[in-house]
Amino acid sequence: MSMQEKSEIISRLSKNMKEYRSKQKITQEELSFRSGLHRNYISDTERGTRNISLEALEKIAKGLEVEVEDLFKRQ
Amino acid sequence: MSMQEKSEIISRLSKNMKEYRSKQKITQEELSFRSGLHRNYISDTERGTRNISLEALEKIAKGLEVEVEDLFKRQ
């Protein structure tokens, strides 16, 4: 997926994920452990280079202990 | 994906999608046209049998003219 094709919600997700993770002072490694997703999957998602599925989204929300909707809030 | 594995947000999405579509009195065919997704993809998603991607989710939200977060609101 080239950068300019990056969808708006993928960008929102990546920003919100980073924000929640840094507020909670946890590493990508820790989020990977909590969510059951590989660390590379977490870092790709935070860089907005992966078009993830709903089930992965749900795991990330659970790992960050936030609601799925919170991951799409506008900055 | 067997029924009992169905994730909670996939169920929420399918209920909300049907609700918005019926409120707007549009067919799956019409939503397929508006979203650019195949009609079977729309019906599978409404039946909760498909683990869709964020980009597909964004297309469905645009087709229904709602925010992505609205598709995850709790019933």
Coordinates of C-alpha atoms in Angstrom, one line a residue:
Chain A
M1 CA 0.0 0.0 0.0
S2 CA 1.7 3.2 -1.1
M3 CA 1.7 6.1 1.3
Q4 CA -0.7 8.4 -0.7
E5 CA -3.2 5.6 -0.9
K6 CA -3.2 5.4 3.0
S7 CA -6.8 5.5 4.1
E8 CA -7.9 8.2 6.6
I9 CA -9.0 5.7 9.2
I10 CA -5.7 3.8 9.0
S11 CA -3.9 7.1 9.8
R12 CA -6.3 7.8 12.6
L13 CA -5.8 4.3 14.1
S14 CA -2.0 4.6 13.9
K15 CA -2.0 8.0 15.7
N16 CA -4.4 6.9 18.4
M17 CA -2.6 3.6 19.0
K18 CA 0.7 5.5 19.6
E19 CA -1.0 8.0 21.8
Y20 CA -2.7 5.4 24.0
R21 CA 0.5 3.2 24.2
S22 CA 2.7 6.1 25.2
K23 CA 0.2 7.4 27.8
Q24 CA 0.3 3.9 29.3
K25 CA 4.1 3.9 29.0
I26 CA 4.1 0.4 27.4
T27 CA 6.4 -0.8 24.7
Q28 CA 5.4 -2.3 21.3
E29 CA 6.8 -5.6 22.8
E30 CA 4.4 -5.3 25.7
L31 CA 1.4 -4.5 23.5
S32 CA 2.4 -7.4 21.3
F33 CA 2.3 -9.7 24.3
R34 CA -1.1 -8.2 25.6
S35 CA -2.8 -8.4 22.2
G36 CA -1.3 -11.7 21.0
L37 CA -0.2 -10.0 17.8
H38 CA 3.4 -10.2 16.5
R39 CA 5.6 -7.2 17.3
N40 CA 6.1 -6.5 13.6
Y41 CA 2.4 -6.4 13.1
I42 CA 2.1 -3.8 15.9
S43 CA 4.9 -1.6 14.5
D44 CA 3.5 -1.9 10.9
T45 CA 0.0 -0.9 12.2
E46 CA 1.5 2.0 14.1
R47 CA 3.3 3.2 11.0
G48 CA 0.0 2.9 9.1
T49 CA 1.4 0.5 6.5
R50 CA -1.0 -2.4 7.2
N51 CA -4.7 -2.7 6.4
I52 CA -5.6 -4.7 9.4
S53 CA -8.7 -6.8 10.0
L54 CA -11.5 -6.3 12.5
E55 CA -10.3 -9.2 14.7
A56 CA -6.8 -7.7 14.9
L57 CA -8.3 -4.3 15.7
E58 CA -10.3 -5.9 18.5
K59 CA -7.1 -7.5 19.9
I60 CA -5.3 -4.2 19.8
A61 CA -8.2 -2.5 21.6
K62 CA -8.2 -5.2 24.3
G63 CA -4.4 -4.9 24.6
L64 CA -4.7 -1.2 25.2
E65 CA -7.8 -1.6 27.3
V66 CA -9.8 0.9 25.3
E67 CA -13.0 0.7 23.2
V68 CA -12.6 0.0 19.5
E69 CA -14.4 3.3 18.8
D70 CA -11.7 5.1 20.8
L71 CA -9.1 4.0 18.3
F72 CA -10.9 6.0 15.6
K73 CA -11.4 9.3 17.5
R74 CA -10.3 12.3 15.5
Q75 CA -7.2 14.1 16.8
Chain B
M1 CA -15.0 -18.6 10.9
S2 CA -17.4 -20.7 13.0
M3 CA -20.3 -18.9 14.7
Q4 CA -19.0 -19.2 18.3
E5 CA -15.6 -17.7 17.3
K6 CA -17.4 -14.6 15.9
S7 CA -15.8 -11.6 17.5
E8 CA -18.0 -9.1 19.4
I9 CA -17.2 -6.2 17.1
I10 CA -18.0 -8.2 14.0
S11 CA -21.5 -8.8 15.5
R12 CA -21.8 -5.1 16.4
L13 CA -20.8 -4.1 12.9
S14 CA -23.3 -6.4 11.3
K15 CA -26.2 -5.2 13.5
N16 CA -25.3 -1.5 13.0
M17 CA -24.9 -1.9 9.2
K18 CA -28.3 -3.5 8.8
E19 CA -29.9 -0.8 11.0
Y20 CA -28.4 2.1 9.1
R21 CA -29.2 0.5 5.8
S22 CA -32.8 -0.2 6.7
K23 CA -33.3 3.3 8.1
Q24 CA -32.1 4.7 4.8
K25 CA -34.3 2.2 3.0
I26 CA -31.5 1.1 0.6
T27 CA -30.9 -2.4 -0.7
Q28 CA -27.6 -4.4 -0.3
E29 CA -27.3 -3.8 -4.1
E30 CA -27.4 -0.1 -3.6
L31 CA -24.9 -0.2 -0.7
S32 CA -22.7 -2.4 -2.9
F33 CA -22.8 0.3 -5.6
R34 CA -22.2 3.2 -3.2
S35 CA -19.3 1.5 -1.4
G36 CA -17.7 -0.2 -4.4
L37 CA -17.7 -3.5 -2.6
H38 CA -19.3 -6.7 -4.2
R39 CA -22.8 -7.4 -3.1
N40 CA -21.8 -10.8 -1.6
Y41 CA -19.1 -9.0 0.4
I42 CA -21.9 -6.7 1.8
S43 CA -24.2 -9.6 2.6
D44 CA -21.4 -11.7 4.2
T45 CA -20.5 -8.7 6.3
E46 CA -24.1 -8.1 7.4
R47 CA -24.3 -11.8 8.3
G48 CA -21.1 -11.4 10.4
T49 CA -19.3 -14.2 8.5
R50 CA -16.4 -12.0 7.2
N51 CA -13.5 -10.5 9.1
I52 CA -13.2 -7.4 6.9
S53 CA -10.3 -5.0 6.6
L54 CA -10.2 -1.3 7.7
E55 CA -10.3 -0.1 4.1
A56 CA -13.5 -2.1 3.5
L57 CA -14.9 -0.7 6.7
E58 CA -14.1 2.8 5.6
K59 CA -15.9 2.1 2.2
I60 CA -19.0 0.8 4.1
A61 CA -19.1 3.8 6.4
K62 CA -18.8 6.1 3.3
G63 CA -21.5 4.2 1.5
L64 CA -23.8 4.6 4.5
E65 CA -22.7 8.2 5.0
V66 CA -21.9 7.5 8.7
E67 CA -18.7 7.8 10.8
V68 CA -16.6 4.6 11.2
E69 CA -17.1 4.9 15.0
D70 CA -20.9 4.8 14.4
L71 CA -20.6 1.3 13.0
F72 CA -19.3 0.1 16.4
K73 CA -21.8 1.7 18.7
R74 CA -23.3 -0.6 21.2
Q75 CA -27.0 -1.6 20.6

